[in-house]
Amino acid sequence: MDHPALSAMRALLGLLADGAPAEDFARPAAEARAAGVVPDEQALVDEATRTALDIRRTLEKHRRRERELAALFDSAGDLAALRDLDAVLRAIVHRARTLLGTDTAYLTINDPTAGDTFMRVTDGSVSANFQQLRLGMGEGLGGLVAQTALPYASRDYRTDTRFHHTTTIDDAVGEEGLRGILGVPMRVGTRVIGVLYAADRRPREFDPDAVTLLSSLADHAAVAIDNARLLEETRATLTELNAATETARARSADMRRAAAIHDRLTELVLRGGDATDVAREIVALLGGGLVVHDADGAEVARVAAEPFVPPAEGVAASGASGQAVPVDGTWIYAVLAGAEPLGTMALLGRPDLTDGDRRLFERAGLVTALLLLLRRSVAEAEDRVRGDLLGDLLTGGNADSLTLRARKLGVVFSRAHAVFVLHCDASRRERLLAEVSRRARALGGLAGTHNGNVVLLAPTDAPGALAQTLSGELGEALGGVPVTTGASDPVTGPARLPGAYEEALRCVRALHTLGRKGGGADPSALGFLGVLLGDRADVQGYVRDVLGPVVDYDRRRGTELVRTLDAYYRSGANLTEARRALHVHVNTVVQRLDRVRQLLGDDWNSPSRALELQLALRLHWLSR
């Protein structure tokens, strides 16, 4: 039979071999004491028990280290075979929870744009609020770790005053039920990119070994995140390079095609082609229809399309960008010479224009710009010649020579012509001249300046109607600036043109004198007053002096004394005829004329006063 002390020693060795729990190691010493061993042997057994426990702790520490190293090696293997970043992070967080034996583990990532850190991965969490938590830099334990790049541990976070508590964080932590928390920074170089945590739902002290282990796992997580970023950047770069290569290849082909087409269009222009020829070539290449306008909005060319006015916002956008822009399925291109607008091109029926075709359309715009510049230069040269001829016609000279020069420009004096003098604000006179020159070409006439006035010579049998039309159209073209137009009577032959000019000048002055700025008229519309008042200064003052009391009475009372007085004189002072014209009783006419007498005086109907009143009445109606 073994000695009790030896049996106790053998039992301790067996417990060590079996990896028994620590509480089992007290049993051999208790059994030896119960067997009645002597004190010296009991002391020896107790010492052996303590030694066995020390050995057990050492072995347990080694086993734990082996588990930790195995976990770190597994994490390193995950990093080497990185495919799914979230899967790697979840594995690291799960290992942290398992190795440290905590209730939860989680990981937050810093957001440089928002200036905070947000929850990325959790393990063991049960609170949705906690899983969506964001922490400001310096807030709570995790915010402090993210800000300082130092590990922090709290035995009981709820009562720990070292941290900046916020309602949002405390509510989420309380809902999760966390007490003991350890947080370590995840670093890439010197930059903190997030925080790795291990936490318990009871108070807990975290020893240095726990901090070291969690820091190692945090380093692996940081490497995983940075590797994923680099991998994504590499993939994005490769994608961009492939796209750039394809784009360069396509653009090179487009440029070769555009250059070839540009050469074709240039050759077409050099052979004498016009804007319509170029438009036909563009439509043949791109399809759809094309409308070209000059800077004044006049249609220059139209192929396979209905009349179309390009929207102002599209023209402005194209001019600002220098590119064709789509507007409601139509491509608009502002044709420019530097910053100067020359016209517009509108491609209709091709809303799906590719980038290559768009550039081709823009290249065609350069050729169109050249044509419009040539067209404008020719027009300007022709306008100068026409202006010089107009000046000579209005000054007077050899009729035969002037007739021959006019015939070369398409002006034939066998037809009746009228002279028009046009006035507007001085700041818009140059624009007015350009608009009048354009209309002169359309009318088959001449335009220019003479003695500082804008003048038009045009064939017409109805100068008054044309003068009114010109005033309306030109005023609209100048953006609402009033244009006053005086016209002469029609004349034939160059010899009568200087007199016609003076007549038109008197008409435009009479219109201004009568307060009809922005109107148009010829001598027949103004009658003898137009001739008499062409240079008069104060027509309104004259009407006021002669007829003012009657006009004022009508304005205040809503009566018709002025109309009754005019009807009286127009009927030859015949009350019956005046009654018929006014559609009132003869007594009403008498009563109204008596009121006129009270307003103007008893001599209102004397011959001299009657003449003044009739003149004032005519001026009053003309000025209105």
Coordinates of C-alpha atoms in Angstrom, one line a residue:
M1 CA 0.0 0.0 0.0
D2 CA 1.4 3.4 -1.0
H3 CA 2.3 6.0 1.5
P4 CA -0.4 8.8 1.6
A5 CA 2.1 11.5 0.7
L6 CA 3.4 9.6 -2.3
S7 CA -0.2 9.0 -3.4
A8 CA -0.9 12.7 -3.2
M9 CA 2.2 13.5 -5.3
R10 CA 1.1 10.9 -8.0
A11 CA -2.4 12.4 -8.0
L12 CA -1.1 15.9 -8.6
L13 CA 1.0 14.7 -11.5
G14 CA -2.1 13.0 -13.0
L15 CA -4.1 16.2 -12.7
L16 CA -1.4 18.1 -14.5
A17 CA -1.3 15.5 -17.3
D18 CA -5.1 15.6 -17.7
G19 CA -5.3 19.4 -17.7
A20 CA -7.7 19.3 -14.8
P21 CA -9.3 22.5 -13.5
A22 CA -7.5 24.4 -10.8
E23 CA -10.1 23.6 -8.1
D24 CA -9.3 19.9 -8.5
F25 CA -5.7 20.4 -7.3
A26 CA -6.7 20.9 -3.7
R27 CA -8.1 17.4 -3.4
P28 CA -4.8 15.4 -3.0
A29 CA -3.6 17.6 -0.1
A30 CA -7.0 17.2 1.6
E31 CA -6.9 13.4 1.2
A32 CA -3.4 13.3 2.7
R33 CA -4.5 15.4 5.7
A34 CA -7.4 13.0 6.2
A35 CA -5.1 10.0 6.1
G36 CA -3.2 11.5 9.1
V37 CA 0.3 12.1 7.5
V38 CA 2.8 13.8 9.8
P39 CA 3.2 17.6 9.6
D40 CA 6.4 17.6 7.6
E41 CA 5.0 15.4 5.0
Q42 CA 1.8 17.5 4.9
A43 CA 3.9 20.6 4.3
L44 CA 5.7 18.8 1.5
V45 CA 2.3 17.9 -0.1
D46 CA 1.0 21.5 0.2
E47 CA 4.2 22.8 -1.4
A48 CA 3.8 20.3 -4.2
T49 CA 0.2 21.4 -4.7
R50 CA 1.3 25.1 -5.1
T51 CA 4.0 24.0 -7.5
A52 CA 1.6 22.0 -9.5
L53 CA -0.8 25.0 -9.7
D54 CA 2.1 27.2 -10.9
I55 CA 2.9 24.7 -13.6
R56 CA -0.7 24.5 -14.6
R57 CA -0.9 28.3 -14.9
T58 CA 2.3 28.3 -17.0
L59 CA 0.9 25.6 -19.2
E60 CA -2.4 27.4 -19.6
K61 CA -0.6 30.6 -20.5
H62 CA 1.4 28.7 -23.2
R63 CA -1.8 27.1 -24.5
R64 CA -3.5 30.5 -24.6
R65 CA -0.5 32.0 -26.4
E66 CA -0.7 29.1 -28.9
R67 CA -4.4 29.9 -29.5
E68 CA -3.6 33.6 -30.0
L69 CA -0.7 32.9 -32.4
A70 CA -2.9 30.5 -34.3
A71 CA -5.6 33.1 -34.5
L72 CA -3.0 35.7 -35.7
F73 CA -1.7 33.3 -38.3
D74 CA -5.3 32.6 -39.5
S75 CA -5.8 36.4 -39.8
A76 CA -2.6 36.7 -41.7
G77 CA -3.8 33.9 -44.0
D78 CA -7.1 35.8 -44.5
L79 CA -5.1 38.9 -45.5
A80 CA -3.0 36.9 -48.0
A81 CA -6.1 35.5 -49.7
L82 CA -8.1 38.8 -49.4
R83 CA -11.2 38.6 -51.5
D84 CA -14.0 40.0 -49.4
L85 CA -13.0 42.8 -47.0
D86 CA -16.2 42.5 -44.9
A87 CA -15.6 38.7 -44.4
V88 CA -12.0 39.3 -43.2
L89 CA -13.1 42.0 -40.8
R90 CA -15.9 39.8 -39.4
A91 CA -13.4 37.0 -38.9
I92 CA -11.0 39.3 -37.0
V93 CA -13.8 40.7 -34.8
H94 CA -15.1 37.2 -34.0
R95 CA -11.5 36.0 -33.1
A96 CA -11.1 39.1 -30.8
R97 CA -14.3 38.2 -29.0
T98 CA -13.4 34.5 -28.7
L99 CA -9.8 35.0 -27.6
L100 CA -10.5 37.7 -25.0
G101 CA -13.6 35.8 -23.9
T102 CA -15.9 38.9 -24.1
D103 CA -19.6 39.2 -24.7
T104 CA -19.1 41.4 -27.8
A105 CA -16.4 42.7 -30.1
Y106 CA -16.9 45.4 -32.8
L107 CA -15.0 47.6 -35.1
T108 CA -15.5 51.3 -36.2
I109 CA -14.0 53.1 -39.2
N110 CA -13.1 56.8 -39.3
D111 CA -14.9 59.1 -41.8
P112 CA -12.6 62.0 -42.7
T113 CA -15.4 63.8 -44.6
A114 CA -17.9 63.8 -41.7
G115 CA -15.1 64.1 -39.1
D116 CA -16.4 61.1 -37.0
T117 CA -16.1 57.3 -36.7
F118 CA -18.9 54.8 -37.5
M119 CA -19.8 51.2 -36.7
R120 CA -18.6 48.8 -39.5
V121 CA -18.6 45.3 -38.0
T122 CA -20.1 43.8 -34.8
D123 CA -20.0 40.3 -33.2
G124 CA -22.3 39.4 -30.3
S125 CA -24.3 42.7 -30.5
V126 CA -28.1 42.6 -30.1
S127 CA -29.0 46.3 -30.3
A128 CA -29.8 47.8 -33.7
N129 CA -29.2 51.3 -32.3
F130 CA -25.8 50.3 -31.2
Q131 CA -25.0 48.7 -34.6
Q132 CA -25.7 52.0 -36.4
L133 CA -23.8 54.2 -33.9
R134 CA -21.6 57.1 -35.0
L135 CA -19.1 58.7 -32.6
G136 CA -17.6 62.2 -33.0
M137 CA -13.9 62.6 -32.6
G138 CA -13.1 62.7 -28.9
E139 CA -16.6 61.5 -27.8
G140 CA -16.8 58.4 -25.6
L141 CA -14.0 55.8 -25.3
G142 CA -13.9 55.0 -29.0
G143 CA -13.9 58.6 -30.1
L144 CA -11.0 59.3 -27.8
V145 CA -9.0 56.3 -29.1
A146 CA -9.7 57.5 -32.7
Q147 CA -8.5 61.0 -31.8
T148 CA -5.4 60.2 -29.8
A149 CA -4.3 56.9 -31.5
L150 CA -3.9 55.4 -28.0
P151 CA -5.6 52.3 -26.5
Y152 CA -8.1 52.9 -23.7
A153 CA -9.8 50.5 -21.3
S154 CA -12.6 51.0 -18.8
R155 CA -13.6 48.6 -16.1
D156 CA -17.1 50.1 -16.1
Y157 CA -17.8 52.6 -18.8
R158 CA -21.1 53.7 -17.3
T159 CA -19.4 55.2 -14.2
D160 CA -16.1 56.1 -15.8
T161 CA -15.6 59.9 -15.8
R162 CA -12.5 60.0 -17.9
F163 CA -14.5 60.0 -21.1
H164 CA -16.7 62.5 -22.8
H165 CA -20.2 61.0 -22.4
T166 CA -22.9 61.9 -24.8
T167 CA -26.6 61.0 -24.8
T168 CA -26.4 59.2 -28.1
I169 CA -23.4 57.1 -27.1
D170 CA -24.7 56.4 -23.6
D171 CA -28.1 55.4 -24.8
A172 CA -26.6 52.9 -27.4
V173 CA -24.1 51.5 -24.9
G174 CA -26.9 51.2 -22.3
E175 CA -29.2 49.5 -24.7
E176 CA -26.4 46.9 -25.5
G177 CA -25.8 46.5 -21.8
L178 CA -22.0 47.0 -22.0
R179 CA -19.8 47.7 -18.9
G180 CA -16.2 46.8 -19.3
I181 CA -14.8 48.1 -22.7
L182 CA -11.3 47.9 -24.3
G183 CA -10.6 49.9 -27.5
V184 CA -7.3 49.9 -29.5
P185 CA -6.5 52.0 -32.6
M186 CA -6.2 50.6 -36.1
R187 CA -3.2 52.4 -37.7
V188 CA -1.8 52.6 -41.3
G189 CA 1.5 54.2 -40.7
T190 CA 0.8 57.2 -38.4
R191 CA -2.8 57.6 -39.6
V192 CA -5.6 56.1 -37.5
I193 CA -8.3 54.6 -39.7
G194 CA -10.5 53.1 -37.0
V195 CA -10.9 51.4 -33.6
L196 CA -11.2 47.7 -32.6
Y197 CA -13.1 46.9 -29.4
A198 CA -13.7 44.0 -27.0
A199 CA -16.5 44.6 -24.4
D200 CA -18.3 42.7 -21.6
R201 CA -21.8 43.2 -20.1
R202 CA -20.2 43.2 -16.7
P203 CA -17.4 45.2 -15.1
R204 CA -14.0 43.8 -16.2
E205 CA -10.3 44.6 -15.9
F206 CA -8.3 44.2 -19.1
D207 CA -4.7 43.1 -18.5
P208 CA -1.8 44.1 -20.7
D209 CA -1.9 40.8 -22.5
A210 CA -5.4 41.5 -23.6
V211 CA -4.4 45.0 -24.8
T212 CA -1.4 43.5 -26.7
L213 CA -3.6 40.7 -28.3
L214 CA -6.3 43.1 -29.4
S215 CA -3.7 45.6 -30.8
S216 CA -2.2 42.8 -32.9
L217 CA -5.7 41.9 -34.3
A218 CA -6.3 45.7 -34.9
D219 CA -3.1 45.8 -36.9
H220 CA -4.3 43.0 -39.0
A221 CA -7.6 44.7 -39.5
A222 CA -5.9 47.9 -40.6
V223 CA -3.7 46.0 -43.1
A224 CA -6.8 44.3 -44.5
I225 CA -8.6 47.7 -44.9
D226 CA -5.6 49.3 -46.5
N227 CA -4.9 46.4 -48.8
A228 CA -8.6 46.4 -49.9
R229 CA -8.3 50.1 -50.6
L230 CA -5.1 49.6 -52.6
L231 CA -6.7 46.7 -54.4
E232 CA -9.7 48.7 -55.3
E233 CA -7.6 51.6 -56.4
T234 CA -5.6 49.3 -58.6
R235 CA -8.7 47.8 -60.1
A236 CA -10.2 51.3 -60.7
T237 CA -6.9 52.4 -62.3
L238 CA -6.9 49.4 -64.6
T239 CA -10.5 50.0 -65.5
E240 CA -9.8 53.7 -66.2
L241 CA -6.7 52.8 -68.3
N242 CA -8.7 50.3 -70.3
A243 CA -11.5 52.8 -70.8
A244 CA -8.9 55.5 -71.7
T245 CA -7.3 53.2 -74.2
E246 CA -10.7 52.5 -75.8
T247 CA -11.6 56.1 -75.8
A248 CA -8.3 57.1 -77.3
R249 CA -8.7 54.5 -80.0
A250 CA -12.3 55.6 -80.8
R251 CA -11.3 59.3 -80.7
S252 CA -8.4 58.7 -83.0
A253 CA -10.8 57.1 -85.5
D254 CA -13.3 59.9 -85.1
M255 CA -10.5 62.5 -85.6
R256 CA -9.4 60.9 -88.8
R257 CA -12.9 60.7 -90.0
A258 CA -13.6 64.4 -89.0
A259 CA -10.4 65.5 -90.7
A260 CA -11.3 63.8 -93.9
I261 CA -14.8 65.3 -93.9
H262 CA -13.3 68.7 -93.0
D263 CA -11.1 68.4 -96.1
R264 CA -14.1 67.5 -98.2
L265 CA -16.1 70.5 -97.0
T266 CA -13.2 72.9 -97.4
E267 CA -12.7 71.7 -101.0
L268 CA -16.5 72.2 -101.6
V269 CA -16.2 75.8 -100.4
L270 CA -13.1 76.4 -102.5
R271 CA -15.0 75.1 -105.6
G272 CA -17.5 77.9 -105.0
G273 CA -20.1 76.0 -102.9
D274 CA -22.4 78.0 -100.6
A275 CA -24.0 77.3 -97.2
T276 CA -26.7 75.2 -98.8
D277 CA -24.1 72.9 -100.5
V278 CA -22.4 72.5 -97.1
A279 CA -25.7 71.8 -95.4
R280 CA -26.5 69.1 -98.0
E281 CA -23.1 67.4 -97.3
I282 CA -23.7 67.5 -93.6
V283 CA -27.2 66.0 -93.9
A284 CA -25.8 63.3 -96.2
L285 CA -23.2 62.4 -93.5
L286 CA -25.3 62.7 -90.3
G287 CA -28.9 62.3 -91.5
G288 CA -31.7 64.4 -90.1
G289 CA -32.3 68.0 -91.3
L290 CA -30.3 71.2 -91.0
V291 CA -31.2 74.8 -90.7
V292 CA -28.6 77.6 -90.8
H293 CA -29.2 81.2 -89.8
D294 CA -26.9 84.2 -89.9
A295 CA -26.2 86.6 -87.0
D296 CA -29.4 88.6 -87.8
G297 CA -31.6 85.5 -87.6
A298 CA -32.1 85.3 -91.3
E299 CA -32.3 81.8 -92.7
V300 CA -29.2 81.1 -94.8
A301 CA -29.7 77.5 -95.7
R302 CA -32.3 74.7 -95.0
V303 CA -32.1 71.1 -96.0
A304 CA -34.6 68.3 -95.3
A305 CA -36.2 70.4 -92.5
E306 CA -39.1 72.7 -91.9
P307 CA -38.5 76.3 -90.9
F308 CA -37.0 76.4 -87.4
V309 CA -36.0 79.1 -85.0
P310 CA -33.2 78.0 -82.6
P311 CA -34.1 78.6 -78.9
A312 CA -32.2 81.5 -77.4
E313 CA -31.1 79.5 -74.3
G314 CA -29.6 76.8 -76.6
V315 CA -27.7 79.4 -78.6
A316 CA -26.4 81.0 -75.4
A317 CA -25.3 77.6 -73.9
S318 CA -23.5 76.6 -77.1
G319 CA -21.8 80.0 -77.4
A320 CA -20.6 79.8 -73.7
S321 CA -19.3 76.2 -74.0
G322 CA -18.1 76.3 -77.6
Q323 CA -19.8 73.0 -78.3
A324 CA -23.1 71.8 -79.8
V325 CA -25.8 71.3 -77.1
P326 CA -29.1 69.3 -77.3
V327 CA -32.4 71.2 -76.7
D328 CA -35.5 69.0 -76.9
G329 CA -34.0 66.6 -79.3
T330 CA -32.4 69.2 -81.6
W331 CA -28.7 69.9 -81.6
I332 CA -27.8 73.7 -81.6
Y333 CA -24.4 75.0 -82.5
A334 CA -23.5 78.7 -82.2
V335 CA -21.2 79.6 -85.1
L336 CA -18.5 82.0 -83.8
A337 CA -15.5 83.9 -85.1
G338 CA -13.6 84.2 -81.8
A339 CA -16.2 85.7 -79.4
E340 CA -18.2 87.2 -82.3
P341 CA -21.4 85.4 -83.2
L342 CA -21.8 84.8 -86.9
G343 CA -24.9 82.6 -86.9
T344 CA -26.4 79.3 -85.7
M345 CA -26.8 75.7 -87.0
A346 CA -29.6 73.5 -85.9
L347 CA -29.5 69.7 -86.6
L348 CA -33.0 68.2 -86.4
G349 CA -34.1 64.6 -86.2
R350 CA -30.9 63.3 -84.7
P351 CA -31.4 63.3 -80.9
D352 CA -29.1 60.3 -80.5
L353 CA -26.0 62.0 -81.9
T354 CA -22.8 60.2 -80.8
D355 CA -19.7 62.1 -79.5
G356 CA -18.0 61.5 -82.8
D357 CA -20.9 62.7 -84.8
R358 CA -21.2 65.7 -82.5
R359 CA -17.6 66.7 -83.1
L360 CA -18.2 66.2 -86.9
F361 CA -21.2 68.6 -86.6
E362 CA -19.0 71.1 -84.8
R363 CA -16.2 70.7 -87.4
A364 CA -18.8 71.5 -90.1
G365 CA -19.7 74.6 -88.1
L366 CA -16.1 75.9 -88.7
V367 CA -16.6 75.6 -92.4
T368 CA -20.0 77.3 -92.1
A369 CA -18.3 80.1 -90.1
L370 CA -15.9 80.6 -93.0
L371 CA -18.8 80.8 -95.4
L372 CA -20.7 83.3 -93.2
L373 CA -17.6 85.5 -92.9
L374 CA -17.2 85.5 -96.6
R375 CA -20.9 86.3 -97.0
R376 CA -20.8 89.1 -94.5
S377 CA -17.6 90.6 -96.1
V378 CA -19.3 90.6 -99.5
A379 CA -22.4 92.1 -98.1
E380 CA -20.4 94.8 -96.3
A381 CA -18.5 95.6 -99.4
E382 CA -21.8 95.8 -101.4
D383 CA -23.4 97.9 -98.7
R384 CA -20.5 100.4 -98.9
V385 CA -21.0 100.6 -102.7
R386 CA -24.7 101.0 -102.3
G387 CA -24.3 103.6 -99.6
D388 CA -21.9 105.6 -101.7
L389 CA -24.4 105.5 -104.6
L390 CA -27.3 106.5 -102.3
G391 CA -25.3 109.5 -101.1
D392 CA -24.6 110.6 -104.6
L393 CA -28.3 110.2 -105.6
L394 CA -29.5 112.3 -102.7
T395 CA -26.8 115.0 -103.3
G396 CA -27.6 115.2 -107.0
G397 CA -25.3 114.8 -110.0
N398 CA -25.2 113.5 -113.6
A399 CA -28.5 111.6 -114.0
D400 CA -27.2 109.3 -116.8
S401 CA -24.1 108.3 -114.8
L402 CA -26.2 107.7 -111.6
T403 CA -28.8 105.7 -113.6
L404 CA -26.1 103.5 -115.1
R405 CA -24.5 102.9 -111.6
A406 CA -27.8 102.1 -110.1
R407 CA -28.7 99.6 -112.9
K408 CA -25.5 97.7 -112.1
L409 CA -26.8 97.2 -108.6
G410 CA -30.2 96.1 -109.7
V411 CA -31.9 99.5 -109.0
V412 CA -34.1 100.5 -112.0
F413 CA -35.6 104.0 -111.9
S414 CA -38.3 103.2 -114.4
R415 CA -40.1 102.1 -111.3
A416 CA -41.4 104.5 -108.7
H417 CA -39.2 104.8 -105.6
A418 CA -39.7 106.5 -102.3
V419 CA -37.1 107.8 -99.8
F420 CA -37.4 106.9 -96.1
V421 CA -35.6 108.7 -93.3
L422 CA -35.4 106.6 -90.1
H423 CA -34.6 107.9 -86.6
C424 CA -34.0 106.0 -83.3
D425 CA -31.9 106.5 -80.2
A426 CA -28.3 107.5 -81.1
S427 CA -26.9 104.5 -79.2
R428 CA -28.7 102.0 -81.5
R429 CA -28.2 103.9 -84.8
E430 CA -25.4 101.5 -86.0
R431 CA -27.6 98.5 -85.4
L432 CA -30.5 100.3 -87.2
L433 CA -28.3 100.9 -90.2
A434 CA -27.4 97.2 -90.3
E435 CA -31.1 96.2 -90.2
V436 CA -32.1 98.7 -92.8
S437 CA -29.3 97.5 -95.1
R438 CA -30.6 94.0 -94.8
R439 CA -34.1 95.1 -95.7
A440 CA -32.8 97.2 -98.6
R441 CA -31.3 94.0 -100.1
A442 CA -34.6 92.2 -99.7
L443 CA -36.6 95.1 -101.2
G444 CA -34.1 95.7 -104.1
G445 CA -33.2 99.2 -102.9
L446 CA -30.3 101.1 -101.3
A447 CA -29.5 102.0 -97.7
G448 CA -26.9 104.2 -96.0
T449 CA -26.4 107.4 -94.1
H450 CA -26.9 110.9 -95.4
N451 CA -26.1 114.0 -93.3
G452 CA -26.2 111.9 -90.2
N453 CA -29.5 110.3 -91.0
V454 CA -30.3 106.6 -91.8
V455 CA -31.9 106.6 -95.2
L456 CA -33.6 103.9 -97.3
L457 CA -34.4 104.1 -101.0
A458 CA -36.9 101.5 -102.0
P459 CA -39.3 100.8 -104.9
T460 CA -42.9 101.2 -103.7
D461 CA -46.3 102.6 -104.6
A462 CA -47.5 102.8 -101.0
P463 CA -44.7 104.6 -99.0
G464 CA -47.0 105.3 -96.0
A465 CA -47.9 101.7 -95.4
L466 CA -44.2 100.7 -95.9
A467 CA -43.1 103.4 -93.4
Q468 CA -45.5 102.0 -90.8
T469 CA -44.3 98.4 -91.4
L470 CA -40.6 99.5 -91.2
S471 CA -41.2 101.3 -87.9
G472 CA -42.9 98.2 -86.3
E473 CA -40.4 95.6 -87.6
L474 CA -37.3 97.6 -87.0
G475 CA -38.4 98.6 -83.5
E476 CA -38.9 95.0 -82.7
A477 CA -35.5 94.0 -84.2
L478 CA -33.9 96.7 -82.0
G479 CA -35.4 95.2 -78.9
G480 CA -38.3 97.6 -78.5
V481 CA -36.4 100.8 -79.3
P482 CA -38.8 103.2 -81.1
V483 CA -38.0 103.8 -84.7
T484 CA -39.7 106.8 -86.4
T485 CA -39.9 106.6 -90.2
G486 CA -40.8 109.5 -92.5
A487 CA -41.5 108.7 -96.2
S488 CA -41.6 110.8 -99.3
D489 CA -44.1 110.5 -102.1
P490 CA -43.1 108.0 -104.9
V491 CA -40.9 109.6 -107.6
T492 CA -39.2 108.3 -110.8
G493 CA -35.8 109.1 -112.0
P494 CA -32.7 110.2 -109.9
A495 CA -33.2 113.9 -110.5
R496 CA -36.2 114.1 -108.0
L497 CA -34.5 112.1 -105.2
P498 CA -32.8 115.1 -103.4
G499 CA -36.3 116.7 -103.1
A500 CA -37.8 113.4 -102.0
Y501 CA -35.2 113.2 -99.2
E502 CA -36.1 116.6 -97.9
E503 CA -39.7 115.7 -98.0
A504 CA -39.1 112.5 -96.0
L505 CA -37.0 114.4 -93.5
R506 CA -39.8 116.9 -93.0
C507 CA -42.2 114.0 -92.4
V508 CA -40.0 112.4 -89.7
R509 CA -39.6 115.8 -88.0
A510 CA -43.3 116.4 -88.1
L511 CA -43.9 113.0 -86.5
H512 CA -41.6 113.9 -83.7
T513 CA -43.2 117.3 -83.4
L514 CA -46.6 115.7 -83.2
G515 CA -45.4 113.3 -80.4
R516 CA -45.7 110.3 -82.7
K517 CA -42.3 108.9 -82.0
G518 CA -42.0 105.3 -83.2
G519 CA -44.6 105.8 -85.9
G520 CA -44.4 105.9 -89.7
A521 CA -46.1 108.2 -92.2
D522 CA -45.8 109.8 -95.7
P523 CA -46.9 113.4 -96.6
S524 CA -50.5 112.3 -97.5
A525 CA -51.0 110.9 -94.0
L526 CA -49.9 114.1 -92.4
G527 CA -51.6 116.5 -94.9
F528 CA -50.6 120.1 -95.1
L529 CA -49.7 120.1 -91.4
G530 CA -46.8 117.7 -92.0
V531 CA -45.3 120.2 -94.5
L532 CA -46.0 123.2 -92.2
L533 CA -44.9 121.6 -88.9
G534 CA -41.8 119.7 -90.1
D535 CA -39.6 122.3 -88.3
R536 CA -42.1 123.5 -85.6
A537 CA -41.0 123.3 -82.0
D538 CA -44.0 123.2 -79.7
V539 CA -47.2 121.8 -81.2
Q540 CA -48.5 120.5 -77.9
G541 CA -48.1 123.9 -76.4
Y542 CA -50.1 125.5 -79.2
V543 CA -52.9 122.9 -78.8
R544 CA -52.9 123.6 -75.1
D545 CA -53.2 127.4 -75.5
V546 CA -56.1 127.2 -78.0
L547 CA -58.1 124.1 -77.0
G548 CA -56.9 123.4 -73.5
P549 CA -60.0 124.3 -71.5
V550 CA -62.2 122.1 -73.6
V551 CA -59.8 119.2 -73.5
D552 CA -59.5 119.5 -69.7
Y553 CA -63.3 119.7 -69.3
D554 CA -63.8 116.5 -71.3
R555 CA -61.1 114.7 -69.2
R556 CA -62.7 115.7 -65.9
R557 CA -66.3 115.2 -66.8
G558 CA -66.1 112.5 -69.4
T559 CA -68.0 114.6 -72.0
E560 CA -67.5 114.9 -75.7
L561 CA -67.1 118.7 -76.3
V562 CA -63.9 118.2 -78.4
R563 CA -65.6 115.7 -80.6
T564 CA -68.7 117.9 -80.9
L565 CA -66.7 120.9 -81.9
D566 CA -64.8 119.0 -84.5
A567 CA -68.0 117.6 -86.0
Y568 CA -69.5 121.1 -86.1
Y569 CA -66.6 122.5 -88.1
R570 CA -66.4 119.4 -90.4
S571 CA -70.1 119.9 -91.2
G572 CA -69.5 123.5 -92.3
A573 CA -71.1 124.9 -89.0
N574 CA -74.3 123.1 -89.9
L575 CA -76.1 122.0 -86.7
T576 CA -78.2 119.4 -88.5
E577 CA -75.3 117.8 -90.2
A578 CA -73.3 117.8 -86.9
R579 CA -76.2 116.1 -85.2
R580 CA -76.3 113.4 -87.7
A581 CA -72.5 112.8 -87.4
L582 CA -72.7 112.6 -83.6
H583 CA -76.0 110.6 -83.6
V584 CA -77.5 113.0 -81.0
H585 CA -80.4 115.5 -80.9
V586 CA -79.8 118.9 -82.3
N587 CA -80.5 120.4 -78.9
T588 CA -77.7 118.4 -77.4
V589 CA -75.3 119.9 -80.0
V590 CA -76.5 123.4 -79.1
Q591 CA -76.1 122.7 -75.4
R592 CA -72.5 121.4 -75.9
L593 CA -71.5 124.4 -78.1
D594 CA -72.9 126.7 -75.5
R595 CA -70.6 125.0 -72.9
V596 CA -67.7 125.5 -75.4
R597 CA -68.6 129.2 -75.5
Q598 CA -68.5 129.4 -71.7
L599 CA -65.1 127.8 -71.7
L600 CA -63.4 129.6 -74.6
G601 CA -65.3 133.0 -74.6
D602 CA -68.0 134.6 -76.6
D603 CA -65.8 135.1 -79.7
W604 CA -65.0 131.4 -80.1
N605 CA -66.8 131.2 -83.4
S606 CA -65.4 134.4 -85.0
P607 CA -63.5 133.8 -88.2
S608 CA -60.0 134.2 -86.7
R609 CA -60.8 132.1 -83.6
A610 CA -62.5 129.5 -85.7
L611 CA -59.4 129.0 -87.9
E612 CA -57.2 128.6 -84.8
L613 CA -59.6 126.1 -83.3
Q614 CA -59.8 124.0 -86.5
L615 CA -56.0 124.0 -86.7
A616 CA -55.7 123.0 -83.0
L617 CA -58.3 120.3 -83.5
R618 CA -56.4 118.8 -86.5
L619 CA -53.2 118.9 -84.5
H620 CA -54.9 117.3 -81.5
W621 CA -56.2 114.4 -83.5
L622 CA -52.9 113.9 -85.4
S623 CA -50.9 113.9 -82.2
R624 CA -53.1 111.2 -80.8

